[in-house]
Coordinates of N, CA and C in Angstrom, one line a residue:
X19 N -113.6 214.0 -24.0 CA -114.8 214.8 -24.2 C -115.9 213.9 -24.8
X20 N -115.4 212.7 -25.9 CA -116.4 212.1 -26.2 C -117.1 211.4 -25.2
X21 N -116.3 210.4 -24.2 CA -116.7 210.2 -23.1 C -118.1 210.8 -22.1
X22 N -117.8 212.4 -22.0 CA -118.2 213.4 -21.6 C -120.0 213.1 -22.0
X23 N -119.8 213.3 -23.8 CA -120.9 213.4 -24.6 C -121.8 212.0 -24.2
X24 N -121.5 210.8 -24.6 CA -122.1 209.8 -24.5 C -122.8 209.5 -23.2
X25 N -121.5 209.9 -21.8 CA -122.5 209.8 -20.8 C -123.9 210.7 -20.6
X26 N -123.7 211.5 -21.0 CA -124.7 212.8 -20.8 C -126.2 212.2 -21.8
X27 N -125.7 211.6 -22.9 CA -126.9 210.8 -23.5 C -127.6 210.1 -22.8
X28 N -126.8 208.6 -22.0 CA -127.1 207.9 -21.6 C -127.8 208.5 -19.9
X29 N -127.7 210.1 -20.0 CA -128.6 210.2 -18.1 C -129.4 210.7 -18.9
X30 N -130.0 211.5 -20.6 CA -130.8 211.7 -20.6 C -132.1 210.8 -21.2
X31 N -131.6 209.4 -22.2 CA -132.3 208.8 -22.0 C -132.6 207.9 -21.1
X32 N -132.1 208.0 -19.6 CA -132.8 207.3 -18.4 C -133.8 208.1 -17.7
X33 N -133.9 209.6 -17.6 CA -134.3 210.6 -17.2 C -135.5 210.8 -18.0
X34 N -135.6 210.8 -19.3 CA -136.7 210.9 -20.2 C -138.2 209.8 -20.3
X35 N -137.6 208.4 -20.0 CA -138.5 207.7 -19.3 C -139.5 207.5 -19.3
X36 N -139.7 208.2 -17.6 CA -140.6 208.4 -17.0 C -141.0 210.0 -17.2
X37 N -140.7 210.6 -17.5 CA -141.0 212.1 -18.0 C -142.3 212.8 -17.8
X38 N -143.5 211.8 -18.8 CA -144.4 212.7 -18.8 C -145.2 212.5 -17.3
X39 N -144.6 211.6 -16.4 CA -145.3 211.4 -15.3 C -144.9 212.3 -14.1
X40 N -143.5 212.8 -14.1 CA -142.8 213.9 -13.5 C -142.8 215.6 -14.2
X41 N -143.7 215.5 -15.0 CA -143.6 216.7 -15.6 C -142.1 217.3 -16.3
X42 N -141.5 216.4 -16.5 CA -140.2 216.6 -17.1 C -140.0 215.8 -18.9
X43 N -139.4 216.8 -19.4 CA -139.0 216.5 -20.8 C -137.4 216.6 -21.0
X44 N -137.0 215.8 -22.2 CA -135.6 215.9 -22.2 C -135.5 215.4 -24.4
X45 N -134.4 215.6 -24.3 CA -133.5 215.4 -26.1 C -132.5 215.0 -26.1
X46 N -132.4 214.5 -27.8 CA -131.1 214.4 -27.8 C -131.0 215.1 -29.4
X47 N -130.3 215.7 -29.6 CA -130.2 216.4 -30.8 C -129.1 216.3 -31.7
X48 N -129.0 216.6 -33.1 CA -127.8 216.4 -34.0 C -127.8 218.2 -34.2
X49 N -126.3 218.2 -34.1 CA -125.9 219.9 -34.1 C -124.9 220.1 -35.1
X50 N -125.2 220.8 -35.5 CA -124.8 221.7 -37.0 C -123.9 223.3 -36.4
X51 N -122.8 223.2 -36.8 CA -121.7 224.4 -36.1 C -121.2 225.4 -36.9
X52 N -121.1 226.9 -37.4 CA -120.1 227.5 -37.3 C -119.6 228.6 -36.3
X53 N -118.4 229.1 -36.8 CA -117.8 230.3 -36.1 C -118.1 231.3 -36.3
X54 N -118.4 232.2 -35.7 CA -118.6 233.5 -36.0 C -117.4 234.4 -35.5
X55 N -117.2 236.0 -36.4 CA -116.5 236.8 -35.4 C -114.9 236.7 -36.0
X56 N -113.9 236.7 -34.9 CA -112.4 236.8 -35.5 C -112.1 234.8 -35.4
X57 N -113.2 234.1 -35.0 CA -112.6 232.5 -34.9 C -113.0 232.0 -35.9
X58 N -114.0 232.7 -36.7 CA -114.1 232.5 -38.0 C -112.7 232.4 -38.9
X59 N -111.7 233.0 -38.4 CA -110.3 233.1 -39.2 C -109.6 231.4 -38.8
X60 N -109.9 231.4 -37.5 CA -109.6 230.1 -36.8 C -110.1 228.6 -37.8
X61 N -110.7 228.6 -37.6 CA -112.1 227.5 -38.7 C -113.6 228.1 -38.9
X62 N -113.3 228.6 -40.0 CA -114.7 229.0 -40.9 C -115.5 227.7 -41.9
X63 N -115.4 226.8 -41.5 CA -116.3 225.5 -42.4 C -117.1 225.5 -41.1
X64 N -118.6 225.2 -41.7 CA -120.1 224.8 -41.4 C -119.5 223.2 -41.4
X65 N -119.8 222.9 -39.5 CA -119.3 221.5 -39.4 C -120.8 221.1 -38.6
X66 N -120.5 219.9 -39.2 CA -121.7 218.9 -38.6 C -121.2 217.9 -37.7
X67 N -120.4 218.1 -36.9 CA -119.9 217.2 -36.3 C -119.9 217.7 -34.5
X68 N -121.1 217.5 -34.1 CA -121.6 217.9 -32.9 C -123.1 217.4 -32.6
X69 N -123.6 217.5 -31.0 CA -125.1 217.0 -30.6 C -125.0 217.8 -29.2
X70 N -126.1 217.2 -28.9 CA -126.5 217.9 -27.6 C -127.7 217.3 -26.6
X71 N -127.9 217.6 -26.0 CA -128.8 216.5 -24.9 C -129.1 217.7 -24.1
X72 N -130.7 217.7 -23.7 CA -131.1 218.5 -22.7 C -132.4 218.3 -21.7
X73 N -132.5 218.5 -21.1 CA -133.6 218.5 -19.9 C -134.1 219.4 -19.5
X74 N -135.9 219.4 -19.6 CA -136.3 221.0 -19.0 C -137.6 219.8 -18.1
X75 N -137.7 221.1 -17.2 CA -138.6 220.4 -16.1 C -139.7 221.9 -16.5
X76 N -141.1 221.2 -16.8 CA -141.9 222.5 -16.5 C -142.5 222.8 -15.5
X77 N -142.1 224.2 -15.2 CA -142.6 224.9 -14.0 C -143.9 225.4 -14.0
X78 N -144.1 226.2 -15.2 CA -145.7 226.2 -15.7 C -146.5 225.7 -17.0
X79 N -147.6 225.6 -17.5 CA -147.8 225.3 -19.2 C -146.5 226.5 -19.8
X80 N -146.3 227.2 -19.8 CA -145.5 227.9 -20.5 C -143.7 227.9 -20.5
X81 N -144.0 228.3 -19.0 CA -142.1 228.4 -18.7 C -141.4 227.0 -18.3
X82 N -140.4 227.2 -18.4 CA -139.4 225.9 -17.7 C -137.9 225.7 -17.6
X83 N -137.5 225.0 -16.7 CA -136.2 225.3 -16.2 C -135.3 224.2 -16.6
X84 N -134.2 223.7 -17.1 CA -133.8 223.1 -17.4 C -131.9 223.1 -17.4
X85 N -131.4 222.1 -18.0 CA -129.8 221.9 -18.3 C -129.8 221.5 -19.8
X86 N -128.7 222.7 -20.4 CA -128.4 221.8 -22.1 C -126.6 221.8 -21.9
X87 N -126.4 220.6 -22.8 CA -125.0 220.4 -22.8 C -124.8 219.7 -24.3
X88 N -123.7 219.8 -24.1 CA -123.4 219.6 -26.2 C -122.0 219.2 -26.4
X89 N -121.9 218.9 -27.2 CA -120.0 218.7 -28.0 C -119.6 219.3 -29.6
X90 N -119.2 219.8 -29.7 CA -118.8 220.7 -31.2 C -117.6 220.4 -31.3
X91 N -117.3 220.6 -32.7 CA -115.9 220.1 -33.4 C -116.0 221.1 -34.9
X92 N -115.3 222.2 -34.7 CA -114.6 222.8 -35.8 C -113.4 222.7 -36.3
X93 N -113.6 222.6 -37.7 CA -112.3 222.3 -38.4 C -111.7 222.9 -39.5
X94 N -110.6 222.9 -40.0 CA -110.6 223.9 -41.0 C -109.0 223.6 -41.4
X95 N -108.5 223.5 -42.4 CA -106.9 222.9 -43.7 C -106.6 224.4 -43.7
X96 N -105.6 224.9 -43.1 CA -105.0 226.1 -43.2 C -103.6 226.4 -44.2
X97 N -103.6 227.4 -45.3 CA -102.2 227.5 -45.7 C -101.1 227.9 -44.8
X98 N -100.0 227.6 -45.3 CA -98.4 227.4 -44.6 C -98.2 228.9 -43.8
X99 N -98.2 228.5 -42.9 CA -98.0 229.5 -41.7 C -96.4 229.4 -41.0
X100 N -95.6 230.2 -40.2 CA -94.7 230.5 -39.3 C -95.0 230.1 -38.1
X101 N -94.7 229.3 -36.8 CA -94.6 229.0 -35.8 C -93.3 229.4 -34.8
X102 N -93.5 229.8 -34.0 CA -92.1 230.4 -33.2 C -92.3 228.9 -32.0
X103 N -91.2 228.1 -32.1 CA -91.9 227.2 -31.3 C -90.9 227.3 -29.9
X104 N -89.8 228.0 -30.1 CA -88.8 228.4 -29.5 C -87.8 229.5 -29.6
X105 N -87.3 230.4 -28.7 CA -86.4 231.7 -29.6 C -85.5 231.1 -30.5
X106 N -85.8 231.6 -31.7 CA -84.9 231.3 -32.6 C -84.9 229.9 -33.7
X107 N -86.1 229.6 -33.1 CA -87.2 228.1 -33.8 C -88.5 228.4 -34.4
X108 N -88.3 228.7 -35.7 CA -89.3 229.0 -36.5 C -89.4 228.1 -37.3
X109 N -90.8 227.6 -37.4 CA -91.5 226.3 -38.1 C -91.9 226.7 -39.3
X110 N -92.4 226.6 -40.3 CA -93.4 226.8 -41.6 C -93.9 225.2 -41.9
X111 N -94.9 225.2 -42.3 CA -95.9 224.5 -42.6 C -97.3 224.5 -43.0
X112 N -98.4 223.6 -43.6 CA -99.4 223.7 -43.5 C -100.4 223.0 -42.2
X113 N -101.1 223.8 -41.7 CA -102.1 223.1 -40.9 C -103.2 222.9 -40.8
X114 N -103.8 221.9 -39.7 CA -104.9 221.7 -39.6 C -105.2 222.2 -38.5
X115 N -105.9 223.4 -38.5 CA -107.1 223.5 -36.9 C -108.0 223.4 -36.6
X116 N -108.2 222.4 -35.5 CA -109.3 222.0 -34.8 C -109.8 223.0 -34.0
X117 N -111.2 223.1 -33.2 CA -111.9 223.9 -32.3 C -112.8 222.6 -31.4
X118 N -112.6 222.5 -30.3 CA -113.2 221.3 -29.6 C -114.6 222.8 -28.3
X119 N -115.7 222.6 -28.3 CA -116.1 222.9 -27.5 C -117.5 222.4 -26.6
X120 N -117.6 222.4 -25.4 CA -118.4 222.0 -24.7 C -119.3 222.6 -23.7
X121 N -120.4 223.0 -24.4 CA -121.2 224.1 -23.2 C -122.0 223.4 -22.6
X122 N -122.1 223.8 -21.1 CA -123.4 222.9 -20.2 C -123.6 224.4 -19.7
X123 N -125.5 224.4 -19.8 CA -125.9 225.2 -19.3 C -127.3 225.2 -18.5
X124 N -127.6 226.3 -17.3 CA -129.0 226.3 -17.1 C -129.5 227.1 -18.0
X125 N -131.1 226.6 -18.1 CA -131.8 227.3 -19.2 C -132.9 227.6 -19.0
X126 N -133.8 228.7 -19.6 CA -134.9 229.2 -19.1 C -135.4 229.0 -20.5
X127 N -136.8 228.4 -20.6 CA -137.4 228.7 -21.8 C -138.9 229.2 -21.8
X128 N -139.5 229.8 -22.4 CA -140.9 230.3 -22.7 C -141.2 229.5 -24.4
X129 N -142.1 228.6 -23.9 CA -143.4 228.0 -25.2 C -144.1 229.0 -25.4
X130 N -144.8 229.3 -26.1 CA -145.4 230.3 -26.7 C -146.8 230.0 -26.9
X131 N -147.0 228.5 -27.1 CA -148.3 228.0 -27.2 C -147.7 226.7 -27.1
X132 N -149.3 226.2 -25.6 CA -148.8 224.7 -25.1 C -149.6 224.3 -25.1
X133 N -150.3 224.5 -25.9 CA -151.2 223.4 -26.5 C -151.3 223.0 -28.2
X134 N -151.6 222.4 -28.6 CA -151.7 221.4 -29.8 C -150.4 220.5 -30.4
X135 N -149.8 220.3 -31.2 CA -149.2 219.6 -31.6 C -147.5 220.6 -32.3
X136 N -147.6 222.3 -32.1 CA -146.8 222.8 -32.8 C -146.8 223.4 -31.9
X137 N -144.8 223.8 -30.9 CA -144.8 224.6 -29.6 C -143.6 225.3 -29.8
X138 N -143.8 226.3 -31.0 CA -142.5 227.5 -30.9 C -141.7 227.6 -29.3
X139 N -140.7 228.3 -29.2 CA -140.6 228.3 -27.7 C -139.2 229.8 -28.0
X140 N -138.8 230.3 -27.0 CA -137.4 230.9 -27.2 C -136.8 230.4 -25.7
X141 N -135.6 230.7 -25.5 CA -135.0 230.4 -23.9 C -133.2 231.0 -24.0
X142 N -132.6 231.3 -23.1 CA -131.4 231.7 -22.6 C -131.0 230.7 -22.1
X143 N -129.6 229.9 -21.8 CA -129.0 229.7 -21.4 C -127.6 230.2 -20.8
X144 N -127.3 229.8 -19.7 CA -125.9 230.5 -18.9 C -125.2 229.3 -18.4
X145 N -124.5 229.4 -18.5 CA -123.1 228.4 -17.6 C -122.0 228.4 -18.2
X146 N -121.1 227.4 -18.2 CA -119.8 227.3 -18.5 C -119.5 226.9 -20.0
X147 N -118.1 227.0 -21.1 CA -118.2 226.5 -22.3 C -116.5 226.2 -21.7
X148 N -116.2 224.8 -21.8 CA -115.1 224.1 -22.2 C -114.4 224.6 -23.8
X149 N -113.6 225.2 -24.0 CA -113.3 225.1 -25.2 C -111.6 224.5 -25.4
X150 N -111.2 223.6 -26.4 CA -109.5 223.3 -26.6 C -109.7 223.9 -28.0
X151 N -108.3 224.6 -27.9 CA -108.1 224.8 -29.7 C -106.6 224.4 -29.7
X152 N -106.2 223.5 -31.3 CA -105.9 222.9 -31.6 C -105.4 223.2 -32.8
X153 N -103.6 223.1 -33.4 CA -103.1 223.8 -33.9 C -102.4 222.3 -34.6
X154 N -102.7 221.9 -35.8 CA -101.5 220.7 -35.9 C -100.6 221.1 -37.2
X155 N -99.6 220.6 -37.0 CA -98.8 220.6 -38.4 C -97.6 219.6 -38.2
X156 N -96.8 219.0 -39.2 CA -96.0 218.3 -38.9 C -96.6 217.1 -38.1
X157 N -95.4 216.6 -37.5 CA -96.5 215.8 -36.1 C -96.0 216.3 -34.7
X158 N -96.3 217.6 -35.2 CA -96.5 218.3 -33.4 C -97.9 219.0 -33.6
X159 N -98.2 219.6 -32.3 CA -99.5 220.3 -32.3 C -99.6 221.3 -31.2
X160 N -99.9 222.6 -31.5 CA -99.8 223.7 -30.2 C -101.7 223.8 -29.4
X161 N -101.6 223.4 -28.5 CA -102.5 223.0 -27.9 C -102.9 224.4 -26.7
X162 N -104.3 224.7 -26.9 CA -104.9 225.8 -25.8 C -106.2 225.5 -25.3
X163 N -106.5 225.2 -23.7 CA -107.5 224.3 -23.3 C -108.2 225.5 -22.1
X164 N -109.4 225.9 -22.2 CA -110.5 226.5 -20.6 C -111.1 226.8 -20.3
X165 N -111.7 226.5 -19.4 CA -113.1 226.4 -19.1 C -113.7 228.2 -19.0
X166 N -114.8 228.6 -19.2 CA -115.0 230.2 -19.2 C -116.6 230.3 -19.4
X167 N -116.7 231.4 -18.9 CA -118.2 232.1 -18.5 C -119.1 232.1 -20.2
X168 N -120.4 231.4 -20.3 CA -121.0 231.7 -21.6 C -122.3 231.7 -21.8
X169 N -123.0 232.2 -22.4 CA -124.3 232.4 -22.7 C -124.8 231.9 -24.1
X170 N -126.3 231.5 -24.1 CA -126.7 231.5 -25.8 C -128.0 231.2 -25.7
X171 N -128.6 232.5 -26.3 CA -130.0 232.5 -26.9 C -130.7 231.6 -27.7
X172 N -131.4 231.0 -27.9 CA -132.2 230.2 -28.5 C -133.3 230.4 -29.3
X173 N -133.6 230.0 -30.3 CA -135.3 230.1 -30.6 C -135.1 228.6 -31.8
X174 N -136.5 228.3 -31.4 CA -136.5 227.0 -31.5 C -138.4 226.5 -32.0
X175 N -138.9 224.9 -32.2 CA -140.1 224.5 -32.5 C -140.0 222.9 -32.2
X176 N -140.9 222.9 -31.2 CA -141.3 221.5 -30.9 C -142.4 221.1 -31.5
X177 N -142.4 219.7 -32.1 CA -143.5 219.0 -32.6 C -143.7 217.2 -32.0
X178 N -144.4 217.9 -31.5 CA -145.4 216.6 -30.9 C -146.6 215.6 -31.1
X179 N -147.0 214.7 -30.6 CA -147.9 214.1 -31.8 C -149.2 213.9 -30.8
X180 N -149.0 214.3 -29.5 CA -150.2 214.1 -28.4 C -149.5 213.7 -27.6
X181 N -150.4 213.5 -26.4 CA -149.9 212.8 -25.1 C -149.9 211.4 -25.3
X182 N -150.7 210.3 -26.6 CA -150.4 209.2 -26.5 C -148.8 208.8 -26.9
X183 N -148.3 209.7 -27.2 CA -146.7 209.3 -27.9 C -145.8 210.1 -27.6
X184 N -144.8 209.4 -26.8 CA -143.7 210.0 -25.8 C -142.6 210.6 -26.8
X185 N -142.8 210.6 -27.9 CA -142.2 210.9 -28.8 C -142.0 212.0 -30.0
X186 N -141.5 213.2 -30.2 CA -141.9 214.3 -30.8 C -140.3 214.7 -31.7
X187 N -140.5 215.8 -32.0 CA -138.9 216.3 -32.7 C -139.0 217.7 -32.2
X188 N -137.5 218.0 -32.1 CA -137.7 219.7 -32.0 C -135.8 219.8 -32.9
X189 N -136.3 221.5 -33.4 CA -135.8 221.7 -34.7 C -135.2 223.7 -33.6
X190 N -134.1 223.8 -33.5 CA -133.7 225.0 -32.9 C -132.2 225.6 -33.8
X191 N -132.6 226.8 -33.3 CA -131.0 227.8 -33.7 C -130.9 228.8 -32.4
X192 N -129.3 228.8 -32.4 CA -129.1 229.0 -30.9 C -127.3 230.0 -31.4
X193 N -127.4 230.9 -30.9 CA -126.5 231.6 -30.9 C -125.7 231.7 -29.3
X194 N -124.2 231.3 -29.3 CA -123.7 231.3 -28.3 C -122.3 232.3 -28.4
X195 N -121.8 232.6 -27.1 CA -120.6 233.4 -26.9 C -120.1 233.0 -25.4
X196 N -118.5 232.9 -25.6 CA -118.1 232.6 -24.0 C -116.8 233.5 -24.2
X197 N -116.0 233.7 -23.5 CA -114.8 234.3 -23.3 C -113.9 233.7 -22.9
X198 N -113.1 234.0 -24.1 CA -111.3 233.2 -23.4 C -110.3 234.5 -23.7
X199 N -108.9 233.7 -23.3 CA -107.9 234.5 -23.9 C -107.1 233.9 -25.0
X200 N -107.7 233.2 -26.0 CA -106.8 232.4 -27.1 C -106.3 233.7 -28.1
X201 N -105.1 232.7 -28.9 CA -104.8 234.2 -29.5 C -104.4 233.4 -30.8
X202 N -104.5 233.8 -32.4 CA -104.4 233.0 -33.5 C -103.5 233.9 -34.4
X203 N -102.1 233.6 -34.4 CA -100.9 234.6 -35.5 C -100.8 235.7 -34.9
X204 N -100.9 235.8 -33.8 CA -101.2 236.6 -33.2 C -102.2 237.6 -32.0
X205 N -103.1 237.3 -33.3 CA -103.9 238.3 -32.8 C -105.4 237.7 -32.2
X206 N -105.6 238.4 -31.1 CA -106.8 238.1 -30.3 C -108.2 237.7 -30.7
X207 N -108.4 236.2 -30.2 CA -109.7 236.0 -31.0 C -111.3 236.1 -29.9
X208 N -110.7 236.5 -28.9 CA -112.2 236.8 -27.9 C -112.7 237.6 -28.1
X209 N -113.9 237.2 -28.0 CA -114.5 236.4 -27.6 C -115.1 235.2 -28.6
X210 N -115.5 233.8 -28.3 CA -115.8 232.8 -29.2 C -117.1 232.6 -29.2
X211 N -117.5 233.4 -30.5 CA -119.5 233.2 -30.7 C -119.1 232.1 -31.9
X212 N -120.4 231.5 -31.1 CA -121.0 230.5 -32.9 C -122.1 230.4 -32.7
X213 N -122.4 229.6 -33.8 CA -124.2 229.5 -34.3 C -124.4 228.0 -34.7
X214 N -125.5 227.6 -34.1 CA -125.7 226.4 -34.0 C -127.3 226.0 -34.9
X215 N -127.3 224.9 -35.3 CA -128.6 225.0 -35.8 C -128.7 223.2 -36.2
X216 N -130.0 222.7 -35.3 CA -130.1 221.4 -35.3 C -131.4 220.8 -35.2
X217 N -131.4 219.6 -35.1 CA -132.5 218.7 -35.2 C -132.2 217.7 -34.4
X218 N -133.6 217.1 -33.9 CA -133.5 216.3 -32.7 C -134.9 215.5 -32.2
X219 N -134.5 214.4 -31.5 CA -136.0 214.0 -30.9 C -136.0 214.3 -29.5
X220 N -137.7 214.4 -29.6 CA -138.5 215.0 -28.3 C -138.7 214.1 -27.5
X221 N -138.3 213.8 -25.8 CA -139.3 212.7 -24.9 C -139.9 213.6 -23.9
X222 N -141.1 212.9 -23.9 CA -141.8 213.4 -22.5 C -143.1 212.5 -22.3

């Protein structure tokens, strides 16, 4: 997955470039994670161990069409729990659970004002969220990995410095949800919302 992440850097800063001459902008961002919901039971720690990279092409001064993709890492030191790892094979221990996830999406955005140096914006994104969850204890680990349908709203602020400088920041919070069938002690944790909230630099 890190693989995944790096390359996705490396096509956005090749892509960002030439940018302001193709009418295209792109990021790379540092992403700030929690869970929301019943996966909050899963891993409820505010993790900072995530980014994201994106591309929007504008279609007008206002609207624009784009791809965001990202990598998240939730984590969380759980007390001694029961494991059925076989009939009649019951485990106890303390664990660690991980949450690995990876959304690439299309995205629609609306700036709100495209002119001056300060460009609020809101936007939707839709596509796919990779998620693996990750169960360790001892040195075994119960492992649940798939790909599933997801969404996440956005609202967000770009700051720019002018057209002499390809170079700006944008500052967003983005609420997401996708659907799986994972299940934690039991009990059903779909659908998987979190809340993101980051900082990043602007090219165009």
């Amino acid at each position: 997955m890190k693989k995944i992440f790096f390359g996705m850097l490396f096509l956005i800063g090749c892509m960002a470039m030439p940018a302001h001459a193709i009418g295209l902008k792109g990021g790379v961002n540092w992403d700030m994670s929690t869970a929301l919901g019943k996966y909050a039971k899963f891993a409820n720690i505010y993790s900072m161990r995530g980014g994201s990279v994106w591309v929007d092409f504008n279609v007008t001064k206002h609207w624009s069409i784009g791809i965001d993709a990202g990598f998240h890492q939730l984590y969380e030191n759980k007390d001694r729990a029961s494991f059925e790892l076989a009939p009649g094979s019951i485990v106890t221990a303390s664990t660690y659970n991980k949450l690995y996830d990876i959304p690439i999406m299309a995205t629609l955005k609306y700036t709100v004002f495209a002119r001056g140096i300060i460009h609020p914006y809101v936007g939707i994104g839709v596509g796919t969220v990779y998620t693996r969850e990750e169960i360790i204890f001892l040195d075994m680990a119960l492992r649940e990995k798939s790909w599933n349908f997801g969404f996440a709203p956005t609202v967000g602020v770009q700051l720019t410095l002018g057209r002499r400088f390809p170079v700006g920041f944008n500052i967003f919070a983005k609420y997401g949800m996708s659907f799986n069938k994972y299940t934690y002690r039991g009990e059903d944790l779909n659908p998987y919302q979190y809340v993101n909230v980051g900082i990043g630099l602007l090219f165009q």
